[in-house]
């Protein structure tokens, strides 16, 4: 492939026909300021040094690349390695991005940060960095997610954040994002909006990707150390797409590396009860960018379903939309049941309790690994740990607290 | 010259401020909309702004969010909204109609198909909240081809260097969002609006309508002193919500009274302006 992926997005935030800045007028100046500031810092040695130190000493990077030997042997095919983002401080990849954006917020002199969250991992990561920097923090979370991710709600509150349960629309992640946008429009002068995934208006998709790309940079080196070669296959779950792009980006120009982004098929792609815009949606404009969306024929955004709150979103980052169209990444889907089995398998074979989001990537690995020979190397992004999902799982498995 | 342009020019010549009420199409139900549009005109509307329901109205406050939800219970689509305008035009060939909404329903139809359909039923202009001038290639040309005016928003945070794009790409009027916030917000700062309007009037080559947060006659009066048009939305939509269970008679009564309050305020401000009396901006 001859594409120079480092040239994307263009200066207006476009990945081919996707991305862009489709924002209300009141935010345009703030987005322009953010874009300019980010352009400055991304090549600024002092900023990058501070970021690197925070990632090492506060987050605990680098995260290991762990060979899941017993599970791989059980599946009887390719060797599965797990990129252990679950071992980050706060328990998911989300913090890689919040650390970066919080440093920007500080540079811009903002006193208050806001965030949207689905699973609560991004909310926890935002509340965490806010506590550390002494900033006020408000997290918007769909009312349904407040219930199903209760442990994370408690964590955010302990960290001093205000959690606002959003009662409008479908009461999930997209509605939390709407409400965060409304807050930002109202408080744009003193507030920094930390978006938690590679969606939203430019520069967010590019900036969040850059902050998450450390996952793939580390994984590449670690793969060379372990197996003395590049991985053959990468697998990551896709909600908005930040952990997936974080793993994939470093490898996009390595033609030999196959990539799978795994969307949630919910109750099944044919039922309509899913959150798989790349597999089943079509392009449109939502939350500030053009991308694949779950929408009806009139352009109304559809409600979604996934057992995993962090994947329960009708859109997806614009770079993924483009990577789909150019055929560089394969987008597939696994349903709730398959994800639960992935969850059980990793727990029982490796003693690692994964997040339900990450369990989607694991479930796809259980399908793919047996079809590959034993010399093939698969890297699965274990984007987060499952502590937050205890309520959901206990209920399903009939385990009492 | 477009119907909207002519209307605003005529009012300006007569020294009158345009009153532009907003309602959400299909609220509280699809049957109500055309009747409400005629009522608005009867009570002094110069232009009607008709909201196209969208599932995720990011820039709207709770009042209009709920209006959109009421409309979407009936699955009101962009096509339905165009149909309301077509029926409205059977009895009113004069009052300009501006569609206000979000981009995705228009994307779903395709820019050209939408522009042609809108133009053919008698829509005059389109305002798309999440379509800034920077992204408007294709959209702009389609509207232009169909002789539809392109309304853009300007806000207190819009820097001077973006106003030229609005001059170049917009037409009809410019919608000045009077405050940082969503529709229906409370704190409109009259002095702040006045200061910003001075800046805008120097740079913009079109009439300027002021909207967001104008909830009563007193505020409308202040805004009429400094703007070419006053746009009122949540204050009316709130009355639909409050009276929906009572039925259309009560809704019409309440909306009619509120419109009279706004119209009277604008007429008073206009009389003051025409009298040439020096007035202090707050
Ligand atoms: C552990 C974990 N993985 C994945 C996701 C999905 O987000 P993204 O697709 O941006 O990685 C979330 C979101 O909450 C998450 O908490």
XYZ file of C-alpha atoms and ligand atoms in Angstrom:
699
model
C 0.000 0.000 0.000
C 1.336 3.428 -0.873
C -0.726 5.617 1.415
C 1.213 7.847 3.790
C -1.050 7.540 6.794
C 0.799 10.202 8.732
C -0.657 12.773 6.312
C -4.194 12.129 7.560
C -6.313 13.901 8.508
C -5.745 16.949 6.290
C -5.569 20.376 7.937
C -9.365 20.581 8.104
C -9.639 17.226 9.799
C -10.744 15.162 6.817
C -9.956 11.505 6.337
C -11.068 11.195 2.719
C -14.770 12.101 2.820
C -14.996 11.603 6.602
C -14.276 13.719 9.662
C -14.371 17.522 9.501
C -15.781 20.170 11.828
C -19.579 20.065 11.903
C -20.036 22.019 15.086
C -22.346 24.739 16.373
C -20.953 28.210 15.740
C -20.336 28.957 19.420
C -17.726 26.183 19.542
C -15.881 27.032 16.346
C -13.457 29.460 17.977
C -12.713 27.057 20.831
C -12.073 24.238 18.360
C -9.769 26.465 16.350
C -7.876 27.392 19.504
C -7.592 23.752 20.505
C -6.373 22.798 17.051
C -3.703 25.484 17.082
C -2.596 24.659 20.598
C -2.410 20.978 19.798
C -0.355 21.683 16.673
C 2.062 23.593 18.889
C 2.447 21.002 21.617
C 2.607 17.906 19.524
C 6.124 18.755 18.462
C 7.064 20.516 21.665
C 9.836 18.695 23.498
C 8.858 19.939 26.945
C 5.241 18.905 26.525
C 6.166 15.500 25.163
C 8.600 14.955 28.005
C 5.981 15.790 30.619
C 3.504 13.485 28.883
C 6.010 10.648 28.719
C 6.867 11.031 32.397
C 3.226 11.021 33.418
C 2.570 7.927 31.340
C 5.506 6.145 32.920
C 5.223 7.191 36.538
C 1.542 7.880 37.003
C -0.151 5.556 34.514
C 2.413 2.776 34.775
C 3.467 2.442 31.148
C 4.733 0.588 29.279
C 2.031 -2.018 29.676
C 3.137 -5.624 29.096
C 2.520 -7.668 25.990
C 1.533 -10.943 27.567
C 1.514 -14.342 25.854
C -1.764 -16.060 26.777
C -0.259 -19.513 26.490
C -2.879 -21.704 28.088
C -5.727 -20.018 26.234
C -3.844 -20.134 22.912
C -3.109 -23.825 23.341
C -6.704 -24.507 24.225
C -7.855 -22.796 21.041
C -5.216 -24.723 19.098
C -4.039 -22.212 16.504
C -2.190 -18.913 16.406
C -0.369 -17.542 19.452
C -2.447 -14.926 21.212
C -0.716 -12.028 22.920
C -2.612 -9.518 25.028
C -1.683 -5.855 25.126
C -2.386 -5.232 28.786
C -4.091 -1.834 28.787
C -6.137 -3.194 31.693
C -3.047 -2.710 33.842
C -3.009 1.038 33.389
C -3.857 3.190 36.369
C -7.693 3.444 36.433
C -7.996 0.176 34.518
C -8.290 0.975 30.836
C -6.615 2.614 27.866
C -8.770 5.710 28.350
C -6.254 7.342 30.682
C -3.604 7.598 27.930
C -5.819 10.210 26.327
C -7.087 12.003 29.421
C -3.520 12.564 30.644
C -2.673 14.227 27.346
C -5.794 16.360 27.151
C -5.493 17.400 30.792
C -2.008 18.734 30.111
C -3.516 20.750 27.264
C -6.317 22.010 29.499
C -3.713 23.202 31.952
C -1.734 24.997 29.237
C -4.907 26.719 28.045
C -5.621 27.855 31.594
C -9.001 26.108 31.849
C -10.422 25.691 35.340
C -13.064 23.128 34.634
C -13.158 19.933 32.631
C -16.143 18.036 31.360
C -16.379 14.569 29.870
C -18.924 12.100 28.546
C -18.708 8.481 29.484
C -20.399 5.197 28.627
C -18.703 2.455 30.595
C -17.439 4.998 33.066
C -13.779 4.305 32.283
C -13.275 7.592 30.516
C -15.221 9.326 33.276
C -13.012 7.759 35.924
C -9.879 8.642 33.979
C -11.097 12.245 33.630
C -12.055 12.512 37.305
C -8.635 11.132 38.159
C -6.640 13.653 36.176
C -8.918 16.428 37.404
C -8.210 15.454 41.007
C -4.512 15.403 40.305
C -4.526 18.849 38.701
C -7.062 20.365 41.077
C -9.633 21.067 38.361
C -13.402 20.954 38.686
C -14.805 17.947 36.828
C -18.313 17.210 35.556
C -19.024 13.868 33.883
C -22.135 13.233 31.775
C -23.357 9.663 31.710
C -26.551 8.156 30.306
C -28.991 7.269 33.084
C -29.034 3.624 31.944
C -25.265 3.431 32.112
C -25.238 4.984 35.584
C -27.101 1.874 36.696
C -25.170 -0.781 34.836
C -21.741 0.685 35.596
C -22.445 1.623 39.214
C -18.951 0.861 40.560
C -17.441 3.441 38.235
C -20.036 6.021 39.224
C -18.988 5.564 42.834
C -15.323 5.905 41.883
C -15.947 9.159 40.015
C -17.827 10.612 42.957
C -15.091 9.585 45.380
C -12.610 11.356 43.151
C -14.636 14.521 43.567
C -16.349 14.632 40.196
C -19.985 15.536 39.677
C -21.723 12.780 37.740
C -24.783 13.950 35.840
C -27.215 11.193 34.870
C -28.560 12.118 31.426
C -32.242 11.301 31.102
C -32.819 12.433 27.520
C -33.058 10.287 24.387
C -31.866 6.717 24.781
C -30.089 7.467 28.093
C -26.783 6.054 26.851
C -23.459 7.304 25.542
C -24.734 9.369 22.608
C -27.045 11.303 24.894
C -24.199 11.876 27.335
C -22.215 13.357 24.469
C -25.129 15.631 23.502
C -25.340 16.902 27.045
C -21.592 17.456 27.310
C -21.754 19.498 24.086
C -24.551 21.608 25.559
C -22.465 22.229 28.651
C -19.470 23.161 26.539
C -21.474 25.614 24.425
C -22.660 27.249 27.640
C -19.336 27.337 29.492
C -16.895 27.488 26.627
C -14.741 30.238 28.149
C -13.512 28.369 31.208
C -14.211 24.735 30.288
C -12.137 22.117 28.500
C -14.086 19.234 26.989
C -12.098 15.995 27.190
C -13.707 13.756 24.559
C -13.044 10.118 25.369
C -12.772 8.580 21.952
C -11.607 9.312 18.408
C -14.904 10.975 17.480
C -16.234 14.534 17.633
C -15.135 17.505 15.534
C -11.534 18.008 14.441
C -9.015 18.071 16.125
C -10.386 15.451 18.528
C -10.174 12.369 16.285
C -6.556 13.143 15.392
C -5.528 14.273 18.864
C -7.076 11.332 20.723
C -5.530 8.953 18.189
C -2.109 10.472 18.733
C -2.436 10.115 22.502
C -3.544 6.486 22.147
C -0.989 5.553 19.498
C 1.505 4.717 22.223
C -0.325 1.368 22.507
C 0.771 0.325 19.023
C 4.253 1.814 19.314
C 4.928 -0.247 22.425
C 3.276 -3.346 20.972
C 5.466 -3.207 17.888
C 8.691 -3.159 19.917
C 7.421 -5.812 22.278
C 6.378 -8.090 19.412
C 9.880 -7.833 18.017
C 11.307 -8.718 21.433
C 8.994 -11.701 21.974
C 8.800 -13.194 18.505
C 11.367 -11.261 16.563
C 8.746 -10.259 14.018
C 5.725 -8.059 13.508
C 2.366 -9.466 14.575
C 0.360 -11.160 11.837
C -2.991 -10.059 13.173
C -4.254 -7.236 15.386
C -7.667 -7.335 17.040
C -9.410 -4.585 19.014
C -12.967 -3.732 19.965
C -14.535 -0.627 18.434
C -16.904 1.672 20.269
C -15.852 5.132 19.170
C -12.631 3.446 18.165
C -9.872 4.896 20.362
C -8.274 1.718 21.671
C -8.473 0.191 18.200
C -6.846 3.113 16.411
C -4.335 3.298 19.271
C -3.191 -0.240 18.509
C -3.565 -0.091 14.721
C -2.063 3.232 13.844
C 1.590 2.324 14.185
C 1.048 -0.692 11.902
C -1.057 0.848 9.120
C 1.876 0.994 6.704
C 3.011 -2.556 7.520
C 1.149 -4.377 4.766
C 1.713 -7.819 6.254
C -0.266 -6.970 9.381
C -3.961 -7.807 9.162
C -6.329 -5.849 11.361
C -9.758 -6.541 12.758
C -11.958 -3.963 14.448
C -14.716 -5.717 16.375
C -18.082 -4.007 16.737
C -20.826 -5.117 19.119
C -23.519 -7.147 17.360
C -25.680 -6.941 20.490
C -28.599 -9.330 20.095
C -27.532 -10.000 16.492
C -26.793 -7.874 13.410
C -30.065 -8.982 11.829
C -32.169 -7.914 14.822
C -31.341 -4.213 14.567
C -30.475 -4.419 18.281
C -26.753 -3.736 17.989
C -24.228 -0.908 17.830
C -22.303 -1.763 14.677
C -22.315 1.273 12.355
C -19.338 0.096 10.295
C -20.908 -3.306 9.642
C -24.501 -2.162 9.231
C -24.734 1.634 9.090
C -24.241 4.241 6.434
C -22.401 7.564 6.273
C -23.889 10.709 7.753
C -22.995 13.619 10.018
C -23.250 13.372 13.789
C -21.426 14.753 16.818
C -19.262 17.018 14.743
C -17.957 14.707 12.044
C -18.946 12.725 8.970
C -18.754 8.987 9.539
C -20.707 5.744 9.464
C -23.834 5.940 11.600
C -26.739 3.835 12.679
C -29.609 5.849 11.288
C -33.019 5.380 9.736
C -33.946 6.416 6.204
C -34.887 9.890 7.424
C -31.480 10.511 8.942
C -32.607 10.092 12.557
C -29.995 8.454 14.759
C -31.097 5.039 15.981
C -30.985 3.697 19.501
C -28.365 1.022 19.996
C -27.938 -2.084 22.070
C -24.861 -3.725 23.469
C -24.204 -5.562 26.693
C -21.169 -3.326 26.924
C -21.896 0.304 27.798
C -18.597 1.471 26.317
C -19.488 0.146 22.865
C -23.127 1.233 22.942
C -22.749 4.122 20.489
C -24.358 4.672 17.050
C -21.326 6.370 15.486
C -17.636 5.644 15.143
C -14.462 7.668 14.673
C -14.066 9.055 11.129
C -10.651 7.474 10.600
C -12.217 4.030 10.990
C -14.854 4.949 8.399
C -12.068 5.775 6.006
C -9.970 2.691 6.872
C -13.034 0.593 6.145
C -13.638 2.205 2.760
C -10.024 1.841 1.633
C -10.024 -1.743 2.865
C -7.059 -1.420 5.231
C -8.931 -2.699 8.299
C -11.601 -5.405 8.434
C -14.603 -4.584 10.579
C -16.505 -7.506 12.024
C -18.994 -7.979 14.836
C -19.594 -10.364 17.731
C -22.794 -10.523 19.736
C -23.505 -10.245 23.463
C -23.360 -14.008 24.028
C -20.072 -14.423 22.232
C -18.588 -11.521 24.172
C -19.715 -13.106 27.445
C -18.024 -16.337 26.435
C -14.848 -14.376 25.676
C -15.117 -12.884 29.140
C -15.479 -16.320 30.756
C -12.666 -17.844 28.720
C -10.058 -15.276 29.591
C -11.096 -15.325 33.226
C -10.855 -19.112 33.486
C -7.888 -19.817 31.225
C -5.661 -16.901 32.146
C -6.912 -15.514 35.448
C -7.532 -12.127 33.882
C -10.973 -10.552 34.211
C -11.499 -8.383 31.120
C -13.898 -5.515 30.515
C -16.993 -6.445 28.531
C -15.797 -4.071 25.796
C -12.482 -5.889 25.465
C -14.336 -9.204 25.636
C -15.634 -8.482 22.141
C -12.078 -8.465 20.808
C -11.329 -11.643 22.770
C -14.410 -13.324 21.326
C -13.249 -12.588 17.825
C -9.830 -14.037 18.680
C -11.502 -17.284 19.737
C -13.021 -17.486 16.260
C -9.923 -16.511 14.349
C -7.095 -18.221 16.261
C -8.116 -21.822 15.450
C -8.060 -20.991 11.732
C -4.427 -19.850 11.897
C -1.267 -21.939 12.092
C 0.737 -22.079 15.316
C 3.448 -19.776 14.005
C 1.023 -16.893 13.580
C 1.075 -14.120 16.127
C -2.148 -12.399 17.155
C -2.186 -9.269 19.317
C -5.479 -8.543 21.063
C -5.895 -5.179 22.701
C -7.080 -5.897 26.220
C -8.426 -2.381 26.528
C -9.657 -2.609 30.102
C -10.334 -4.715 33.154
C -13.703 -6.056 34.202
C -14.159 -4.748 37.729
C -16.780 -2.285 36.552
C -18.815 -5.108 34.983
C -19.203 -7.157 38.152
C -22.870 -6.188 38.531
C -23.769 -7.204 34.985
C -21.843 -10.469 35.093
C -22.966 -11.459 38.582
C -26.560 -10.968 37.515
C -26.151 -13.092 34.392
C -24.199 -15.842 36.158
C -26.398 -15.831 39.253
C -23.532 -14.904 41.552
C -24.515 -13.065 44.715
C -22.485 -10.265 46.202
C -34.816 38.801 -5.293
C -35.898 36.189 -2.800
C -39.100 36.357 -0.823
C -37.075 36.562 2.389
C -34.801 39.291 1.121
C -37.735 41.332 -0.169
C -39.613 40.949 3.066
C -36.729 42.091 5.237
C -35.882 44.971 2.897
C -39.480 46.189 2.879
C -39.655 46.100 6.667
C -36.371 47.925 6.973
C -37.636 50.673 4.672
C -40.739 51.008 6.809
C -38.567 51.200 9.937
C -39.906 47.942 11.303
C -38.217 45.106 13.143
C -39.048 41.646 11.833
C -40.619 39.212 14.269
C -39.525 35.655 13.565
C -41.184 33.008 15.722
C -39.878 29.434 15.830
C -41.931 26.305 16.315
C -40.907 22.691 15.927
C -42.727 21.020 13.045
C -45.009 18.252 14.239
C -45.256 19.568 17.803
C -47.411 18.623 19.624
C -48.655 16.530 16.688
C -48.433 16.621 12.902
C -51.960 17.993 12.458
C -51.205 21.103 14.511
C -48.369 22.623 12.525
C -50.035 24.337 9.561
C -52.713 25.861 11.786
C -50.055 27.178 14.136
C -48.133 28.698 11.245
C -51.204 30.619 10.094
C -51.840 31.731 13.664
C -48.289 33.049 13.968
C -48.757 35.125 10.830
C -52.127 36.400 12.009
C -50.493 37.516 15.270
C -47.709 39.428 13.632
C -45.014 37.039 12.419
C -43.039 38.429 9.492
C -41.085 35.267 8.842
C -41.614 31.758 10.210
C -38.819 29.554 11.391
C -39.869 25.939 11.269
C -37.774 23.430 13.207
C -37.055 20.080 11.572
C -37.098 17.414 14.300
C -33.807 15.584 14.820
C -33.189 12.763 17.265
C -30.166 14.470 18.833
C -30.679 18.238 19.050
C -27.257 19.056 20.494
C -27.653 22.832 20.454
C -31.112 22.922 22.010
C -32.134 23.294 25.606
C -34.734 21.139 27.383
C -37.793 23.001 26.030
C -37.037 22.376 22.376
C -35.615 18.934 23.118
C -39.013 17.964 24.465
C -40.778 19.506 21.476
C -38.626 17.399 19.187
C -39.403 14.306 21.222
C -43.149 15.035 20.913
C -42.792 15.346 17.152
C -40.694 12.223 16.846
C -43.307 10.134 18.639
C -45.167 10.701 15.365
C -42.043 9.976 13.307
C -42.140 13.425 11.763
C -39.565 13.386 8.949
C -38.008 16.044 6.761
C -40.442 14.991 4.019
C -43.344 15.557 6.400
C -42.041 19.021 7.235
C -41.887 19.892 3.539
C -45.463 18.691 3.187
C -46.576 21.052 5.997
C -44.942 23.934 4.132
C -46.684 22.921 0.903
C -50.076 22.986 2.616
C -49.246 26.276 4.370
C -48.428 27.829 1.006
C -51.932 27.018 -0.317
C -53.189 29.889 1.823
C -50.097 32.014 2.388
C -47.887 32.906 -0.553
C -46.242 35.795 1.214
C -44.674 34.859 4.539
C -41.121 33.547 4.158
C -40.426 30.168 5.761
C -36.988 29.255 7.083
C -36.230 25.636 7.925
C -34.002 25.234 10.956
C -32.433 21.947 11.909
C -29.428 19.676 11.929
C -27.479 18.364 9.000
C -28.019 14.621 9.066
C -31.633 14.510 7.818
C -30.505 16.676 4.885
C -27.492 14.433 4.281
C -29.808 11.442 4.226
C -31.887 12.995 1.424
C -28.901 14.299 -0.497
C -28.233 18.030 -0.783
C -29.656 18.481 -4.266
C -32.747 16.372 -3.831
C -33.498 18.189 -0.593
C -32.902 21.663 -2.026
C -35.135 21.017 -5.023
C -37.910 19.519 -2.939
C -37.742 22.345 -0.389
C -37.789 25.003 -3.060
C -40.696 23.445 -4.894
C -42.970 23.438 -1.836
C -42.178 27.057 -1.022
C -39.389 26.978 1.549
C -37.323 30.157 1.352
C -34.221 29.541 3.407
C -32.338 26.909 5.355
C -30.408 27.218 8.617
C -28.414 24.155 9.639
C -27.025 24.369 13.145
C -24.100 22.004 12.629
C -23.089 23.213 9.185
C -20.487 25.982 9.480
C -19.383 27.839 6.329
C -16.124 25.865 6.293
C -17.839 22.555 5.535
C -20.567 23.924 3.300
C -19.200 23.040 -0.120
C -21.843 21.163 -2.086
C -24.536 22.129 0.388
C -24.187 25.781 -0.514
C -24.257 25.210 -4.240
C -27.322 22.985 -3.984
C -29.254 25.605 -2.014
C -28.110 28.373 -4.322
C -29.192 26.449 -7.428
C -32.635 26.041 -5.906
C -32.845 29.740 -4.995
C -32.880 29.073 -1.276
C -31.254 31.538 1.111
C -28.445 30.231 3.306
C -28.634 31.425 6.895
C -25.541 31.061 9.048
C -25.158 31.555 12.757
C -22.813 34.011 14.385
C -22.162 33.882 18.125
C -20.501 35.984 20.814
C -17.396 33.824 20.309
C -17.195 34.245 16.527
C -13.926 36.013 15.754
C -13.906 38.846 13.211
C -11.900 36.814 10.731
C -14.761 34.357 10.276
C -17.352 36.996 9.457
C -16.169 37.393 5.871
C -17.044 33.749 5.175
C -20.541 34.433 6.461
C -20.845 37.471 4.170
C -19.636 35.468 1.240
C -21.622 32.303 1.791
C -24.702 33.417 3.665
C -27.762 35.205 2.345
C -31.115 36.442 3.625
C -30.029 37.323 7.123
C -27.485 36.376 9.741
C -28.732 34.712 12.889
C -26.923 36.177 15.890
C -26.923 33.719 18.776
C -27.214 36.212 21.592
C -25.549 34.160 24.289
C -23.190 31.297 24.952
C -25.571 28.471 25.529
C -28.359 26.369 24.139
C -31.788 27.540 23.026
C -33.988 28.706 25.872
C -31.116 29.673 28.166
C -31.877 32.212 30.829
C -29.177 34.808 31.072
C -29.305 37.067 28.073
C -27.072 40.072 28.750
C -28.531 43.042 26.888
C -25.395 45.146 27.191
C -23.261 42.320 25.895
C -25.525 41.807 22.903
C -25.473 45.531 22.137
C -21.678 45.638 22.165
C -21.396 42.604 19.924
C -24.049 43.897 17.550
C -22.028 47.067 16.967
C -19.109 44.933 15.874
C -21.288 42.750 13.658
C -23.126 45.610 12.011
C -19.794 47.026 10.905
C -18.696 43.767 9.305
C -21.801 42.020 8.027
C -23.532 42.967 4.808
C -26.923 41.483 5.696
C -29.748 42.062 8.150
C -29.052 40.567 11.571
C -31.649 38.654 13.531
C -31.114 38.148 17.258
C -32.246 34.949 18.903
C -31.725 32.595 21.896
C -33.027 33.498 25.321
C -35.619 36.129 24.335
C -38.438 35.131 26.596
C -40.664 38.166 27.080
C -41.759 41.494 25.649
C -39.262 43.450 27.721
C -36.268 41.554 26.348
C -37.715 41.625 22.832
C -38.072 45.404 23.131
C -34.384 45.783 23.997
C -33.352 43.472 21.178
C -35.563 45.264 18.656
C -33.711 48.474 19.422
C -30.467 46.948 18.175
C -31.371 44.211 15.691
C -33.145 43.946 12.350
C -35.117 40.917 13.449
C -36.025 39.267 16.729
C -36.281 35.478 16.843
C -38.325 33.818 19.569
C -38.564 30.075 20.077
C -38.508 28.430 23.485
C -40.907 31.022 24.935
C -43.563 29.859 22.457
C -42.708 26.181 22.469
C -43.009 26.173 26.256
C -46.653 27.185 25.852
C -47.297 24.237 23.568
C -45.887 21.976 26.263
C -47.949 23.627 28.988
C -51.221 23.419 27.055
C -50.840 20.217 25.083
C -53.179 18.211 27.264
C -55.881 20.877 26.966
C -55.980 20.873 23.190
C -55.491 23.157 20.232
C -57.862 25.926 21.357
C -55.823 26.586 24.484
C -52.544 26.263 22.627
C -53.704 28.850 20.085
C -54.910 31.181 22.810
C -51.629 31.017 24.714
C -49.421 31.327 21.626
C -51.580 34.152 20.310
C -51.248 36.117 23.530
C -47.509 35.609 23.680
C -47.130 36.660 20.048
C -49.108 39.814 20.784
C -46.737 40.549 23.657
C -43.743 40.232 21.338
C -45.361 42.146 18.454
C -46.344 45.005 20.716
C -42.840 45.187 22.147
C -41.320 45.323 18.664
C -43.820 47.947 17.486
C -43.043 50.084 20.524
C -39.326 49.811 19.922
C -39.859 50.704 16.279
C -41.964 53.724 17.187
C -39.209 54.863 19.499
C -36.606 54.386 16.781
C -38.691 56.265 14.214
C -39.302 59.129 16.618
C -35.587 59.754 16.478
C -35.381 60.055 20.238
C -31.900 59.311 21.409
C -31.947 56.251 23.524
C -29.263 54.882 25.712
C -28.120 51.349 25.154
C -28.065 49.552 28.444
C -12.331 -0.884 28.473
C -12.902 -0.171 27.303
N -12.615 -0.609 26.071
C -13.120 -0.015 24.983
C -13.996 1.054 25.078
C -14.577 1.616 23.822
O -14.048 2.838 23.432
P -13.068 2.956 22.221
O -13.689 2.293 21.044
O -12.909 4.419 22.022
O -11.795 2.304 22.581
C -14.313 1.550 26.343
C -15.219 2.702 26.480
O -15.748 3.023 27.467
C -13.752 0.919 27.474
O -14.041 1.345 28.712
